[in-house]
PDB file of C-alpha atoms in Angstrom:
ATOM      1  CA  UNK T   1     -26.838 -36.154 -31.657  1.00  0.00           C
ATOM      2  CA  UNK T   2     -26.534 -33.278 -28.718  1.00  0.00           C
ATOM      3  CA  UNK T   3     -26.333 -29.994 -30.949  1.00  0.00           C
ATOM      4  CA  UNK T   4     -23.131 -27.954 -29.975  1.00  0.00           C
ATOM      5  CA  UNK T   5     -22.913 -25.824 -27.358  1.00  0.00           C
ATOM      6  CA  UNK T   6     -22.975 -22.032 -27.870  1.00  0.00           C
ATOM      7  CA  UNK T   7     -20.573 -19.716 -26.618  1.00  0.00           C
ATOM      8  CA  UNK T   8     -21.991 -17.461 -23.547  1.00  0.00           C
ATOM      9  CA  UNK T   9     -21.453 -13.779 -24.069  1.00  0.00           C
ATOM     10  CA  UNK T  10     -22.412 -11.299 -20.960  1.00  0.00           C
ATOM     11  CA  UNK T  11     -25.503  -9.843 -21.183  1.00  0.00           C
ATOM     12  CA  UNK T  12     -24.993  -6.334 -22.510  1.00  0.00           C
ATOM     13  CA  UNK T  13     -25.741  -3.799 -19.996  1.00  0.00           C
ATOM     14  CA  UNK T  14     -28.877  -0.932 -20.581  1.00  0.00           C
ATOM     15  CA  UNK T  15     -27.802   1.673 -22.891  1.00  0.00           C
ATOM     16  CA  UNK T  16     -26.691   4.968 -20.902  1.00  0.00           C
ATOM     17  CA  UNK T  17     -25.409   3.328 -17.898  1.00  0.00           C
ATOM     18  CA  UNK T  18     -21.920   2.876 -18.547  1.00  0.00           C
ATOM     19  CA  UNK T  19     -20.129   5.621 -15.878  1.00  0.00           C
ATOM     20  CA  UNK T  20     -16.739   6.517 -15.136  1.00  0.00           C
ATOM     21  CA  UNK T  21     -17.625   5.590 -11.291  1.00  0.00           C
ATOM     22  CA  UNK T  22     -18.404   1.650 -12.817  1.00  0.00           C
ATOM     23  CA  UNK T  23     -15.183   1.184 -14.846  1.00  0.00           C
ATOM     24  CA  UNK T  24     -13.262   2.229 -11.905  1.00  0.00           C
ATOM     25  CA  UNK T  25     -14.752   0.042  -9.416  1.00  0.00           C
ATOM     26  CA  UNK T  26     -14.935  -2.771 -11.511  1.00  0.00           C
ATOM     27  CA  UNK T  27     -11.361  -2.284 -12.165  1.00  0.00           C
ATOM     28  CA  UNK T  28     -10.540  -2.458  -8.383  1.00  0.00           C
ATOM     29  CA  UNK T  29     -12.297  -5.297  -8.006  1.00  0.00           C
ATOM     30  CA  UNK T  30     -10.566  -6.848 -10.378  1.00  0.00           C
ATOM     31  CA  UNK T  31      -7.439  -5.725  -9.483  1.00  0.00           C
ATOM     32  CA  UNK T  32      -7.670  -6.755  -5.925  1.00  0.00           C
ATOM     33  CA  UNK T  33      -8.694  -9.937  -6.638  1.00  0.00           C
ATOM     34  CA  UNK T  34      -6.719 -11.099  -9.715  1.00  0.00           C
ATOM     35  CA  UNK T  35      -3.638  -8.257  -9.565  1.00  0.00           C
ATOM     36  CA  UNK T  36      -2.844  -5.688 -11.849  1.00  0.00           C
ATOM     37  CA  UNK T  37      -2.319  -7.390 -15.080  1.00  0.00           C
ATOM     38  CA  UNK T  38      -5.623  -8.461 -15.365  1.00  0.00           C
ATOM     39  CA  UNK T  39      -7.058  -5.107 -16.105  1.00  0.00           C
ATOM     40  CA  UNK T  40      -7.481  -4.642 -19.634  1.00  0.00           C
ATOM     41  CA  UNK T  41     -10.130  -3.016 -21.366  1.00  0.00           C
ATOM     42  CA  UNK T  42     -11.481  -5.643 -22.860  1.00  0.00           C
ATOM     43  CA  UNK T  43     -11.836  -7.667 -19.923  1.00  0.00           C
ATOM     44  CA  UNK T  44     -13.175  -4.430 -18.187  1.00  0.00           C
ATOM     45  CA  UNK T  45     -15.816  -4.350 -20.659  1.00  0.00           C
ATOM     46  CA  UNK T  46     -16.825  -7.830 -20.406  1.00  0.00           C
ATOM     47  CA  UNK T  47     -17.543  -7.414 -16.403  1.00  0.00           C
ATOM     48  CA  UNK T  48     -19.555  -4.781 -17.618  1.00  0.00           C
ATOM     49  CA  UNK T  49     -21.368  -6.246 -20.152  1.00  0.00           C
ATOM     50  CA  UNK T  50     -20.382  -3.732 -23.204  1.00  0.00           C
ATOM     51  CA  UNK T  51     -18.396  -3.538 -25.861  1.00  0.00           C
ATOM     52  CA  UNK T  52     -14.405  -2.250 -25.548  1.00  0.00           C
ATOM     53  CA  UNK T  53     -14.828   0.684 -27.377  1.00  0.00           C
ATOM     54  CA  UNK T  54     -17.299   2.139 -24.843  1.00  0.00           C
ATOM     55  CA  UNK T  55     -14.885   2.593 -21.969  1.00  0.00           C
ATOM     56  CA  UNK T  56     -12.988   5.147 -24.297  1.00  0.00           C
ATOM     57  CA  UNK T  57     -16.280   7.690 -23.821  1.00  0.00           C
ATOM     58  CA  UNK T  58     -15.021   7.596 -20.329  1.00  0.00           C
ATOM     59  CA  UNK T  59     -11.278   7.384 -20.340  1.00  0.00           C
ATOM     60  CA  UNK T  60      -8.963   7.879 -23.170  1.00  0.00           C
ATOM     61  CA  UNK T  61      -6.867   4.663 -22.327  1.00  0.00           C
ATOM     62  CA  UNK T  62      -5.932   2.089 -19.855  1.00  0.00           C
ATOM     63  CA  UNK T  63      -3.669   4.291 -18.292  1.00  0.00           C
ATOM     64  CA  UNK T  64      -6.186   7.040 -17.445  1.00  0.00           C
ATOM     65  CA  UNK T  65      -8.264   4.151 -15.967  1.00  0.00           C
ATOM     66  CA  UNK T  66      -5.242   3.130 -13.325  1.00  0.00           C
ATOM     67  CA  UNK T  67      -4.616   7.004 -12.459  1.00  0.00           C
ATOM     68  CA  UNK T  68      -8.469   6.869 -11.657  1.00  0.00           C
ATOM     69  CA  UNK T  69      -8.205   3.892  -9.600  1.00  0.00           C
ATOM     70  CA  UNK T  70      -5.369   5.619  -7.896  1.00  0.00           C
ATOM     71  CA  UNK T  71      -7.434   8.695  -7.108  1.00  0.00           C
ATOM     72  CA  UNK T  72     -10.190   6.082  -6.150  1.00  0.00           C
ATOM     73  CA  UNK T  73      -8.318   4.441  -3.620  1.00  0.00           C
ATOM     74  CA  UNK T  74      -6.584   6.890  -2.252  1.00  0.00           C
ATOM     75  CA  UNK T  75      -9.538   8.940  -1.122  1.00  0.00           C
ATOM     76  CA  UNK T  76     -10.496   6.394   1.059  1.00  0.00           C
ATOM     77  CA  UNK T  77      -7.322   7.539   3.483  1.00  0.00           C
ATOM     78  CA  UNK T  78      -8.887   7.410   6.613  1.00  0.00           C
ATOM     79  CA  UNK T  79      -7.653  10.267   8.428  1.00  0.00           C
ATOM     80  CA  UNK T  80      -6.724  10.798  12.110  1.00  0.00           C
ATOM     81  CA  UNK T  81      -8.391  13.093  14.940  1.00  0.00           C
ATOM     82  CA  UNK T  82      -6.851  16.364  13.394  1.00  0.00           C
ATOM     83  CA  UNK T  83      -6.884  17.367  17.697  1.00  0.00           C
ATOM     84  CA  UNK T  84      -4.163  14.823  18.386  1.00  0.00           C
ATOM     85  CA  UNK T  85      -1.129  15.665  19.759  1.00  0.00           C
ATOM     86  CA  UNK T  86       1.397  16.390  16.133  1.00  0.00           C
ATOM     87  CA  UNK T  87       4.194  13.495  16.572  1.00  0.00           C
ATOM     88  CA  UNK T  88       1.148  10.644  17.668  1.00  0.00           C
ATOM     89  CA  UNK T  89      -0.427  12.788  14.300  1.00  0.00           C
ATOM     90  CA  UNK T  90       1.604  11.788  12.306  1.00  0.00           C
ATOM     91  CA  UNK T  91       2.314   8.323  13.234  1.00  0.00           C
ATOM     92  CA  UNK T  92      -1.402   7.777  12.383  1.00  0.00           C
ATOM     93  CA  UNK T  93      -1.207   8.939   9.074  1.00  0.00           C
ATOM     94  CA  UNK T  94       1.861   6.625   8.463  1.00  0.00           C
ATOM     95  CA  UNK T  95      -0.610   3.739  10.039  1.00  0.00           C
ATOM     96  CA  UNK T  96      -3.148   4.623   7.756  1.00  0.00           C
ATOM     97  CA  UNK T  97      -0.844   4.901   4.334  1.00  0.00           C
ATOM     98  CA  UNK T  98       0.619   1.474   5.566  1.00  0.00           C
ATOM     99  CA  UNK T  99      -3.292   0.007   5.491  1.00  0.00           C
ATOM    100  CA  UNK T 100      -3.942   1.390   2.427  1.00  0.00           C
ATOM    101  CA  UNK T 101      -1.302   0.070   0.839  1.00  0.00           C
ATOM    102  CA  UNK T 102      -1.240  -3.367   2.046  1.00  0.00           C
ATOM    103  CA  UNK T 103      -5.225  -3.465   1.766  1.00  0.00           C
ATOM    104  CA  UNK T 104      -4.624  -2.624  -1.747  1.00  0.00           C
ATOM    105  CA  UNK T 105      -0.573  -3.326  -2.783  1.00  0.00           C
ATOM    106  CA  UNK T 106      -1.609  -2.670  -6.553  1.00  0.00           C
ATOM    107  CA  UNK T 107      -1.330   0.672  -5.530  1.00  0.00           C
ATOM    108  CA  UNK T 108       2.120  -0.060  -5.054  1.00  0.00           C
ATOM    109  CA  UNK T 109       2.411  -1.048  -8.809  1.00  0.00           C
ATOM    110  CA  UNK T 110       0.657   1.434 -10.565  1.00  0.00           C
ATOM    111  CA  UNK T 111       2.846   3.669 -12.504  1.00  0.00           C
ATOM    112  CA  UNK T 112       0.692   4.971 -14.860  1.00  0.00           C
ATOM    113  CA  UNK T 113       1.990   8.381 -15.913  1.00  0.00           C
ATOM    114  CA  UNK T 114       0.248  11.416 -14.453  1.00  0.00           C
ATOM    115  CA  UNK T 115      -0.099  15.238 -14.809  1.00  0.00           C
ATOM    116  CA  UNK T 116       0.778  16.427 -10.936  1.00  0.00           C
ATOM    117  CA  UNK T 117       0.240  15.739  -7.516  1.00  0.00           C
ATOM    118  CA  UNK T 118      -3.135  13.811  -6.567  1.00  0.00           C
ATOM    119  CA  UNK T 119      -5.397  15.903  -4.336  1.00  0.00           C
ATOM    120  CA  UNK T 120      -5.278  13.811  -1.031  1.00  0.00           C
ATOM    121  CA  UNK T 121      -1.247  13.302  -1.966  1.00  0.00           C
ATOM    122  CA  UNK T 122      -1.037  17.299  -1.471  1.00  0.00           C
ATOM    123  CA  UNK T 123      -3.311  17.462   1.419  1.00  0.00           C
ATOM    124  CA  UNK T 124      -1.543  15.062   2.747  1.00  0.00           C
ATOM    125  CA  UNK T 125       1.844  16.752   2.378  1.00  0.00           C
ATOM    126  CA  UNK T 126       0.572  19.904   3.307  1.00  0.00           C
ATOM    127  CA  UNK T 127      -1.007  18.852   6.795  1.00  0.00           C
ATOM    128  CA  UNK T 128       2.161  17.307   7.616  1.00  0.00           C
ATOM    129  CA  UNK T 129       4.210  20.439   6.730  1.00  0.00           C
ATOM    130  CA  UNK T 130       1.837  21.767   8.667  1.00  0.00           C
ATOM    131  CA  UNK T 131       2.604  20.105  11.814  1.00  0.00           C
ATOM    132  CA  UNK T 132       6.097  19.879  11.151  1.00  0.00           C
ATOM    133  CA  UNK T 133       6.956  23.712  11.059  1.00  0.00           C
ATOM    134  CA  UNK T 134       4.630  24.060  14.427  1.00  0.00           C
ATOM    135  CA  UNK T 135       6.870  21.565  15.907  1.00  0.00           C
ATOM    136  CA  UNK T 136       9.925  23.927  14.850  1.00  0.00           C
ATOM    137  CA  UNK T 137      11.138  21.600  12.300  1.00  0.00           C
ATOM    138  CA  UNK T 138      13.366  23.209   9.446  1.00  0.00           C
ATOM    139  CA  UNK T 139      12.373  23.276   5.469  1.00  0.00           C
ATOM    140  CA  UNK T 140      15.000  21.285   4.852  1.00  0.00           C
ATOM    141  CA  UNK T 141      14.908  18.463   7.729  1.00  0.00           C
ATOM    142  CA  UNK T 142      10.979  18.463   7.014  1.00  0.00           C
ATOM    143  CA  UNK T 143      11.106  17.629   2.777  1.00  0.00           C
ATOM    144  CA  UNK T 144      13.748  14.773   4.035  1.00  0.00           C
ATOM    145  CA  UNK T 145      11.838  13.481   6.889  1.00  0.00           C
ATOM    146  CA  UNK T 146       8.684  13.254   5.056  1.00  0.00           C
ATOM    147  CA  UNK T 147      10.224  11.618   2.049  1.00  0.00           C
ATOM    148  CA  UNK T 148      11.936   9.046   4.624  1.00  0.00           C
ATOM    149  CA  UNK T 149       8.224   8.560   6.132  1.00  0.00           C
ATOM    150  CA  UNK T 150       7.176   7.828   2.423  1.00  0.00           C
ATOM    151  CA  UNK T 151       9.740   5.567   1.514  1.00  0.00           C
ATOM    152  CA  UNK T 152       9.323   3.677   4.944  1.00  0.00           C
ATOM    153  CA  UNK T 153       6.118   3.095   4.194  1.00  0.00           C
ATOM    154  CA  UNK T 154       6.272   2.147   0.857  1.00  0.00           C
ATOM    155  CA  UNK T 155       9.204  -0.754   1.455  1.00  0.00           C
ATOM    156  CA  UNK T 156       7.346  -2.336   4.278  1.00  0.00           C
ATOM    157  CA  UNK T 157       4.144  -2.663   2.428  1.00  0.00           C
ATOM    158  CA  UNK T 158       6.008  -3.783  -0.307  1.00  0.00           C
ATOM    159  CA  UNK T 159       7.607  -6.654   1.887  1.00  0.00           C
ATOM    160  CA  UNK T 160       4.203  -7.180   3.546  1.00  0.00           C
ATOM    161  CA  UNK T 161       2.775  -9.784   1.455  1.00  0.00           C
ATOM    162  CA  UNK T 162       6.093 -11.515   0.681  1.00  0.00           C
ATOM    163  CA  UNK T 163       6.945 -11.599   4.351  1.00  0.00           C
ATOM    164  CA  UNK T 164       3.359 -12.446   6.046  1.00  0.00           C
ATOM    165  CA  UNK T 165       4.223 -16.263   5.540  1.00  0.00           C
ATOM    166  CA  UNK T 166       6.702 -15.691   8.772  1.00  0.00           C
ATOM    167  CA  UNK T 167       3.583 -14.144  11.018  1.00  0.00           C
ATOM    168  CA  UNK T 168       1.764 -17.624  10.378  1.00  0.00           C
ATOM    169  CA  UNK T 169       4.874 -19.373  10.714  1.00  0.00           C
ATOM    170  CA  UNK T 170       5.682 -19.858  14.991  1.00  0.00           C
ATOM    171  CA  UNK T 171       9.045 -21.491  14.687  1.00  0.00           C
ATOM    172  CA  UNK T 172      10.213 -19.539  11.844  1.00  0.00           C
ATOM    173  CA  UNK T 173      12.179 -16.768  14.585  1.00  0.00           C
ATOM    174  CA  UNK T 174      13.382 -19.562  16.673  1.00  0.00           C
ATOM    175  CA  UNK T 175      14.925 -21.483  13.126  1.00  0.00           C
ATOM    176  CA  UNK T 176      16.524 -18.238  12.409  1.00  0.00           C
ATOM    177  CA  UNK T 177      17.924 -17.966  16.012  1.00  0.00           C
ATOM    178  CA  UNK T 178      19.849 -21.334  15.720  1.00  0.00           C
ATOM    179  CA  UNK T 179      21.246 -20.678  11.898  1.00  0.00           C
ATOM    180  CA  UNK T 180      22.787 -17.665  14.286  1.00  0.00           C
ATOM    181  CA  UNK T 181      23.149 -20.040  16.925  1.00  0.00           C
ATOM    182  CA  UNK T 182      25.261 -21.989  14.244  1.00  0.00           C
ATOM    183  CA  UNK T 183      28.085 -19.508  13.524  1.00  0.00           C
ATOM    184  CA  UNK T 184      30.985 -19.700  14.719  1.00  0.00           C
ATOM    185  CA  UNK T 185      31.469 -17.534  17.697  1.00  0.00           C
ATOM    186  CA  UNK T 186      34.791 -16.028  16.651  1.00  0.00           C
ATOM    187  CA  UNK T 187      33.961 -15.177  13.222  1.00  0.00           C
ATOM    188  CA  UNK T 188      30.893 -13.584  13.977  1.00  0.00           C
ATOM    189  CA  UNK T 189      30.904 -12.076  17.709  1.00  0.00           C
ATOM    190  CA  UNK T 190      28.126  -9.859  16.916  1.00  0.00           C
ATOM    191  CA  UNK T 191      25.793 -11.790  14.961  1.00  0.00           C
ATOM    192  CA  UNK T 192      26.260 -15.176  17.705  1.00  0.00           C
ATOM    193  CA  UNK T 193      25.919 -12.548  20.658  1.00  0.00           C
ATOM    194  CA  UNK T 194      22.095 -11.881  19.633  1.00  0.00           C
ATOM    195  CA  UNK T 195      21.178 -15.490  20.025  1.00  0.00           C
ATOM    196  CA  UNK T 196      21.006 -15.548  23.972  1.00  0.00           C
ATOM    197  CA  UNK T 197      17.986 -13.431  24.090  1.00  0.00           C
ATOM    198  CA  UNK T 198      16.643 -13.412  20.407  1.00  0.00           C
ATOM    199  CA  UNK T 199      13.919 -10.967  19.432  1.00  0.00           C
ATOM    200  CA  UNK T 200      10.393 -12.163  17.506  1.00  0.00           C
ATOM    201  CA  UNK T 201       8.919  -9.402  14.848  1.00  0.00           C
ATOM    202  CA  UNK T 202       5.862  -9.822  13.161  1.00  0.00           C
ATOM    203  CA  UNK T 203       6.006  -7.306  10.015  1.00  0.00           C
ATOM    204  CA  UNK T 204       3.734  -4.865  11.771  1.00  0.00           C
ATOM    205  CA  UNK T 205       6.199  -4.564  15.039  1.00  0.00           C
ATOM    206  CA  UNK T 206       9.115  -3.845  12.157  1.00  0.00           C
ATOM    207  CA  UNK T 207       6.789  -0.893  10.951  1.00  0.00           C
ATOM    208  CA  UNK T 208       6.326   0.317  14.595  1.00  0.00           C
ATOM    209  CA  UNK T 209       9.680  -0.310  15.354  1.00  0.00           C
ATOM    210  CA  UNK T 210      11.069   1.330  12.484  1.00  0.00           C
ATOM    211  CA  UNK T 211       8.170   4.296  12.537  1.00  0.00           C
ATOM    212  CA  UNK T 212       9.370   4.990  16.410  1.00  0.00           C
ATOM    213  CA  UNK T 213      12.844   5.280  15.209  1.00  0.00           C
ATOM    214  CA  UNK T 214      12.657   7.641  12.747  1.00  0.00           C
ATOM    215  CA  UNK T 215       9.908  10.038  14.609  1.00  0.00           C
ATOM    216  CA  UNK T 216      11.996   9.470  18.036  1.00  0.00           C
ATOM    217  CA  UNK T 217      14.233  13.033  17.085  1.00  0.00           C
ATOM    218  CA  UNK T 218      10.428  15.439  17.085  1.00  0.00           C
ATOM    219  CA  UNK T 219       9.946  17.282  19.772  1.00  0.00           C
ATOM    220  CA  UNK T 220       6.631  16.811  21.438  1.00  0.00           C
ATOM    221  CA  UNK T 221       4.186  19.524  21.069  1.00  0.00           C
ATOM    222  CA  UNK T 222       4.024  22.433  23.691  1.00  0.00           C
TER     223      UNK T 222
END
């Protein structure tokens, strides 16, 4: 008679070793490969083989663990030449918050609460004050235009992974061309009108598009 089989636990990991550094990568990487809801601490603590209670030497509860992840990722912004000309400046940092985010679009879904501004979240609004007022650029127009960069941003890396299917898809532009096609011509002028020579976006040539557009009214530098 086989005897029954024994349930595996993870090997426990050497006492002392346990750092804030480990919980938060192993959090990422469970985050990017299994989404959000599958960090808890107790499956945090069996990736790293020891018991639940541990993690709260570190961090005083899930939610401090996501605002570290947060800081985590975002320090890995990969900033621009700071010698580039301001406008082409900031279109690069937009580039690189759009990466980020769709590299990693649990940031997107973290809303665990927090004390203030993250560090590379001020520097970041800071340097692009910066370059704003040495274009000439208003107080007011510059909190608006930054907070419409921000928002930009954040909706088309939110659509991102919803939308890629229509990137891998070749036909998927011209399909949408004949439900156009289809109207009729008299109800909808407008719409039928765009048919005869119908654009193709992939998601990234909506973000340029889109980024152009709203950094078209900046003066170039001197």
């Amino acid at each position: 008679m086989p005897s029954p089989r024994r349930k595996t636990t993870p090997a426990r990991a050497p006492r002392g070793t346990l750092t804030p550094e480990a919980i938060v990568h192993t959090a990422i990487e469970l985050i990017d490969r299994d989404g959000l809801d599958a960090v808890t601490i107790r499956r945090l603590a069996d990736h790293l083989g020891v018991r639940p209670m541990s993690l709260y030497t570190h961090f005083r509860d899930k939610d401090a663990i996501l605002l570290a992840v947060t800081a985590e990722l975002l320090s890995r912004f990969q900033w621009p030449d700071p010698g580039l000309d301001d406008v082409e400046w900031l279109r690069q940092v937009m580039h690189a918050y759009f990466e980020l985010f769709i590299t990693h679009p649990a940031l997107l879904q973290i809303n665990a609460p927090s004390d203030g501004v993250s560090e590379v979240e001020a520097r970041m609004s800071e340097q692009i004050y910066a370059r704003l007022a040495r274009l000439g650029v208003d107080h007011r127009t510059a909190i608006g235009l930054l907070a419409t960069l921000i928002r930009f941003v954040l909706g088309c890396a939110t659509l991102y992974p919803v939308r890629r299917a229509w990137d891998e898809d070749p036909q998927h532009w011209e399909r949408v061309r004949q439900q156009l096609a289809r109207l009729p011509a008299e109800v909808y002028p407008a719409m039928h009108a765009t048919t005869v020579d119908f654009p193709t976006f992939t998601q990234r040539d909506v973000f340029e598009f889109g980024l152009d557009a709203i950094l078209a009214s900046l003066p170039r530098t001197p």
